[in-house]
Tab-separated table of C-alpha atoms in Angstrom:
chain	number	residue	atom	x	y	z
A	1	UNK	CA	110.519	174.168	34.986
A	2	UNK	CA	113.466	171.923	36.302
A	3	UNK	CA	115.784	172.703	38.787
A	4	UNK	CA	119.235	172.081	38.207
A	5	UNK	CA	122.040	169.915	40.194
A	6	UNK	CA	125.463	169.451	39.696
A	7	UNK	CA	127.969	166.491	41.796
A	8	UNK	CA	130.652	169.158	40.810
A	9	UNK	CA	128.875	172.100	42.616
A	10	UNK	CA	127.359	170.244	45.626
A	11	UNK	CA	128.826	168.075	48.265
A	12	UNK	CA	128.714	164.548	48.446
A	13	UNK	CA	126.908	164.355	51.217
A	14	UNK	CA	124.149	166.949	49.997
A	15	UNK	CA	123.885	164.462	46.058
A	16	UNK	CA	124.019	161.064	48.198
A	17	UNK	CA	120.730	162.611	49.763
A	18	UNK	CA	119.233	163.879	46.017
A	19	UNK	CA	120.468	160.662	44.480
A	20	UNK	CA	118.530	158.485	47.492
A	21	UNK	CA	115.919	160.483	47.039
A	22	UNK	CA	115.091	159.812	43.463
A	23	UNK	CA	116.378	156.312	43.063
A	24	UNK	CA	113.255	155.222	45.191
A	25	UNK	CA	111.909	152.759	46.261
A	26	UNK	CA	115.165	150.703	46.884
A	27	UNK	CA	114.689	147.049	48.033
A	28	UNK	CA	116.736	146.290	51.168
A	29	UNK	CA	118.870	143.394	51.648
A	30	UNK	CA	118.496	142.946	55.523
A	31	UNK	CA	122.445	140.599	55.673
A	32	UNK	CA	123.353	138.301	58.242
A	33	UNK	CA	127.099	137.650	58.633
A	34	UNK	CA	129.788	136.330	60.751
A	35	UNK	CA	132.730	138.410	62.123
A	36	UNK	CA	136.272	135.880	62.162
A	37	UNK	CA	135.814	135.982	65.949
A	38	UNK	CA	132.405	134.133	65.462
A	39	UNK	CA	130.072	137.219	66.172
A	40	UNK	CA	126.894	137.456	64.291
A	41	UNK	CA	126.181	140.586	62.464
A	42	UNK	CA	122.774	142.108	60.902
A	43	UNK	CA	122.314	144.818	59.241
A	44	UNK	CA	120.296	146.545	56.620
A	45	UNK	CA	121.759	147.784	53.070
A	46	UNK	CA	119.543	149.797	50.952
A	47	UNK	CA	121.185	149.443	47.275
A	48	UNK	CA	120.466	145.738	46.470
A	49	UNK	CA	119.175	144.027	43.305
A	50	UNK	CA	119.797	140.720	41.060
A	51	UNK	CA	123.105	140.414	39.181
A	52	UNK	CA	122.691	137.457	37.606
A	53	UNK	CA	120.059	135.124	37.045
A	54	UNK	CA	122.140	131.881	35.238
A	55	UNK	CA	124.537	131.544	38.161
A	56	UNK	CA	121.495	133.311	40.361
A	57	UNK	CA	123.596	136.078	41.508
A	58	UNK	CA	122.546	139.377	44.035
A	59	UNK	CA	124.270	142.271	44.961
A	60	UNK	CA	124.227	144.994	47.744
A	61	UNK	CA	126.496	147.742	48.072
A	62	UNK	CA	128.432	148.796	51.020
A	63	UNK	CA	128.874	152.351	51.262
A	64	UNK	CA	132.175	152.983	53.332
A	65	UNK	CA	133.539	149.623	54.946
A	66	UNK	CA	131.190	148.614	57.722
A	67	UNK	CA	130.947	144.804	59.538
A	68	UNK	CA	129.189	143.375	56.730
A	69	UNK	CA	131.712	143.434	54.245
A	70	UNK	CA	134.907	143.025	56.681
A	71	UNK	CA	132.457	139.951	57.539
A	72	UNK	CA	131.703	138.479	54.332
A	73	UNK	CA	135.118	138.848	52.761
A	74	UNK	CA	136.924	137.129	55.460
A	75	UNK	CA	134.087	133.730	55.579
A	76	UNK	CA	133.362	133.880	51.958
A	77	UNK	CA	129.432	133.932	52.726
A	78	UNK	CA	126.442	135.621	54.141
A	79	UNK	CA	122.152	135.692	54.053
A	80	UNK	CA	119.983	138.561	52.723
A	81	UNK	CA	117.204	138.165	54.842
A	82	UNK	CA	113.411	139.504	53.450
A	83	UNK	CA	112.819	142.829	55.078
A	84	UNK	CA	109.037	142.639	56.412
A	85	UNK	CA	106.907	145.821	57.007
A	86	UNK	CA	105.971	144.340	60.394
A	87	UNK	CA	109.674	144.509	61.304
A	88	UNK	CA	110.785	147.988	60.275
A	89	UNK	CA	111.484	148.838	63.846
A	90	UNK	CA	113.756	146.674	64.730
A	91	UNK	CA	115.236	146.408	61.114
A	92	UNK	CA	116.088	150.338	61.383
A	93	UNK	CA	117.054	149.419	64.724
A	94	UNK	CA	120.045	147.001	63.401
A	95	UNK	CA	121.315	149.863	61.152
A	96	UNK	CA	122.916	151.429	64.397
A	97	UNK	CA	126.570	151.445	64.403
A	98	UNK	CA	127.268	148.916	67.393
A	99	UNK	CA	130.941	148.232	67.628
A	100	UNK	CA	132.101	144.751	66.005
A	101	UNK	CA	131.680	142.611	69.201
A	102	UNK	CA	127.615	143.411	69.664
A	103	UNK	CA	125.490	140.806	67.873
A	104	UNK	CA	122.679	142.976	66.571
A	105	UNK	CA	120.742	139.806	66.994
A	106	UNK	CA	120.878	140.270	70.581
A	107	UNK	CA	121.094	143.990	70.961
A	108	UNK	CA	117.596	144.243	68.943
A	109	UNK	CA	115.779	140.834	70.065
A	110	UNK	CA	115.441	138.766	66.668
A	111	UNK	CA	115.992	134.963	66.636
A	112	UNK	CA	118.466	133.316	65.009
A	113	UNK	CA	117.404	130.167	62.973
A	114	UNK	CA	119.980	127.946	61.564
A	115	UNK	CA	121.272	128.098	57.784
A	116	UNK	CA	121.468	125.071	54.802
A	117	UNK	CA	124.384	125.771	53.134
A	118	UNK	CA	126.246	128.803	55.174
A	119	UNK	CA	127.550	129.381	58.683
A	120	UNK	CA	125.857	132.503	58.912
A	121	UNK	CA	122.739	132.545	60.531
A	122	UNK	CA	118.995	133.165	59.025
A	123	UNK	CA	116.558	135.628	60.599
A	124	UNK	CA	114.068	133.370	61.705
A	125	UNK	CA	111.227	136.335	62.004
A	126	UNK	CA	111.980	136.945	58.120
A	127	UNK	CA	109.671	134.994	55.772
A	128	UNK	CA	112.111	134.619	52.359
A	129	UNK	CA	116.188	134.138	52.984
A	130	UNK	CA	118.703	133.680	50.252
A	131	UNK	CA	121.928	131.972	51.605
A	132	UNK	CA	124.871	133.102	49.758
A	133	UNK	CA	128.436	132.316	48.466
A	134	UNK	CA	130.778	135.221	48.288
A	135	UNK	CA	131.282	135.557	44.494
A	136	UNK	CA	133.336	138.762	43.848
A	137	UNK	CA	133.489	142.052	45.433
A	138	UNK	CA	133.796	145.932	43.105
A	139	UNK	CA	135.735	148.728	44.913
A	140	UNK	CA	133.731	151.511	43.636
A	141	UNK	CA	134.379	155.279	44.710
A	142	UNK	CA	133.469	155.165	48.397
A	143	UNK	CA	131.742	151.788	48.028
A	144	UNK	CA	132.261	148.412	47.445
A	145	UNK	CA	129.635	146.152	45.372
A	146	UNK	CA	129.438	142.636	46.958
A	147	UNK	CA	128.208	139.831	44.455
A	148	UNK	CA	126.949	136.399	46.270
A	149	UNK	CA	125.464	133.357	44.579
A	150	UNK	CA	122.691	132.255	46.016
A	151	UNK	CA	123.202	128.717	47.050
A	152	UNK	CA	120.008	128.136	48.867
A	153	UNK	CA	116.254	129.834	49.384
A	154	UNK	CA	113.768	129.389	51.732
A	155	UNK	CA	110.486	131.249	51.921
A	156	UNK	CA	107.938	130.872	54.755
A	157	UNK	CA	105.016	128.644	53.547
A	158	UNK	CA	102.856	131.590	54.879
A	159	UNK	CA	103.732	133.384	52.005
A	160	UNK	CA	103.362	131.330	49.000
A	161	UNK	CA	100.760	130.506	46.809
A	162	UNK	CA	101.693	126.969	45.605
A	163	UNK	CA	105.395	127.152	44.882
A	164	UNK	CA	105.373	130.694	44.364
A	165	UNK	CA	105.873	133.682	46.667
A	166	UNK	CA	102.999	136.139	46.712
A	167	UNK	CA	104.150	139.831	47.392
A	168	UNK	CA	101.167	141.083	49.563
A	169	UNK	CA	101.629	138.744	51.766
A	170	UNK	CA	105.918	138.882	52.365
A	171	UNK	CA	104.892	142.780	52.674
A	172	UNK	CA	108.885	144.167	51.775
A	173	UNK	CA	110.058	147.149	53.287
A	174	UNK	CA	111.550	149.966	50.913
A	175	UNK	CA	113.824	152.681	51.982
A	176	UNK	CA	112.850	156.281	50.262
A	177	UNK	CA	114.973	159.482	50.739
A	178	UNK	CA	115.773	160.957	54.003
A	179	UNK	CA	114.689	158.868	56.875
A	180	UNK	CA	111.590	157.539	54.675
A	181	UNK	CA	110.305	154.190	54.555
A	182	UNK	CA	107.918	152.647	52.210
A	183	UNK	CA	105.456	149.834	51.771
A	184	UNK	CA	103.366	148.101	49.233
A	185	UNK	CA	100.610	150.393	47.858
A	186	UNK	CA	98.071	149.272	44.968
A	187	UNK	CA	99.677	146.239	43.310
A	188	UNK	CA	98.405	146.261	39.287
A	189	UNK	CA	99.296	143.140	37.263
A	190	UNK	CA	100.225	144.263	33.899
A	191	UNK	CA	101.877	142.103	30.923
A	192	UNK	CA	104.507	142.787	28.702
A	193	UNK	CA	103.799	143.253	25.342
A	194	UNK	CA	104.769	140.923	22.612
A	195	UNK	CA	105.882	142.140	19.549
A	196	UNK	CA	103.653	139.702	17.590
A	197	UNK	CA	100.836	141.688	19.501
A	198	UNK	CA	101.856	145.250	19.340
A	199	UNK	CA	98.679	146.847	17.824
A	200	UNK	CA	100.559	148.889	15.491
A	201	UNK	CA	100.158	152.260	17.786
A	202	UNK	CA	100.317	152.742	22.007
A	203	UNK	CA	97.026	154.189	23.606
A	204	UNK	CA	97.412	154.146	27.398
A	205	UNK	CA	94.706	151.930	28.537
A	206	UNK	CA	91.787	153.292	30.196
């Protein structure tokens, strides 16, 4: 038996928290910015993905209009910084609403290391960063998408087996439903199948 919900019949409060609780596990795009008065902001964003891959092109969504975006649409740029399990303190930490003029930076202790090809500033503690140009932003509902082209990427040598970044070892953050977090669990390589090998029928394998 299913259980039944309706957006129409529920508030949007109560279907943000059943959507966010079945759209799981969402990758989190921890993004540096700069405010127009030259303060650094961090903070987390939990609905982030790839747009594009020819321009390379990722996207996070603000919900409401919070420093990021004011941030990013007045410079034009900004970092998503790899969020690492070993940080998820101090990465829920820079999710609090300080007003514009507190670097979350400073109010949470993280370093700032200098970018390539943006002013905004890296998270030196993270171990993958994609500097970004602002491409286009989406008004949508209560949200706005944000689209950047990635103009540079730098991953921690740490974590990369020859040119190529290993998961276990950048150990991403997830964020779940309520106040859940997630990590990696059992990690299970698995190819596609090609049509020139389809078998002919599907038997799960054992």
């Amino acid at each position: 038996m299913r259980i039944d919900f309706s957006p129409s019949a529920a508030s949007a409060r109560d279907f943000y928290r059943l959507l966010t609780a079945v759209v799981v596990p969402r990758p989190i795009a921890w993004v540096s910015s700069i405010s127009p008065d030259g303060v650094d902001n961090l903070a987390p964003h939990s609905f982030f993905t790839v747009a594009s891959t020819n321009p390379p092109i990722v996207q996070f969504t603000s919900v409401g209009e919070k420093d990021s975006l004011r941030n990013i649409t007045a410079s034009g740029e900004f970092v998503v910084n790899l969020a690492p399990a070993r940080l998820l303190e101090e990465i829920n930490a820079t999710g609090t609403n300080f007003p514009p003029e507190v670097s979350e930076f400073d109010a949470v202790g993280l370093a700032r290391e200098p970018s390539v090809t943006v002013r905004a500033p890296r998270v030196k503690e993270s171990p993958a960063v994609l500097e970004c140009r602002l491409h286009s932003v989406l008004p949508m509902g209560d949200s706005t998408l944000v689209f950047g082209e990635v103009t540079h990427a730098a991953v921690s040598d740490s974590a990369l087996d020859g040119s190529h970044p290993r998961i276990d070892l950048l150990e991403p953050l997830a964020r779940l439903g309520l106040d859940e977090w997630g990590i990696l669990g059992d990690i299970r390589d698995l190819s596609r199948i090609r049509l020139k090998d389809w078998p002919g029928h599907f038997r799960r394998a054992p």
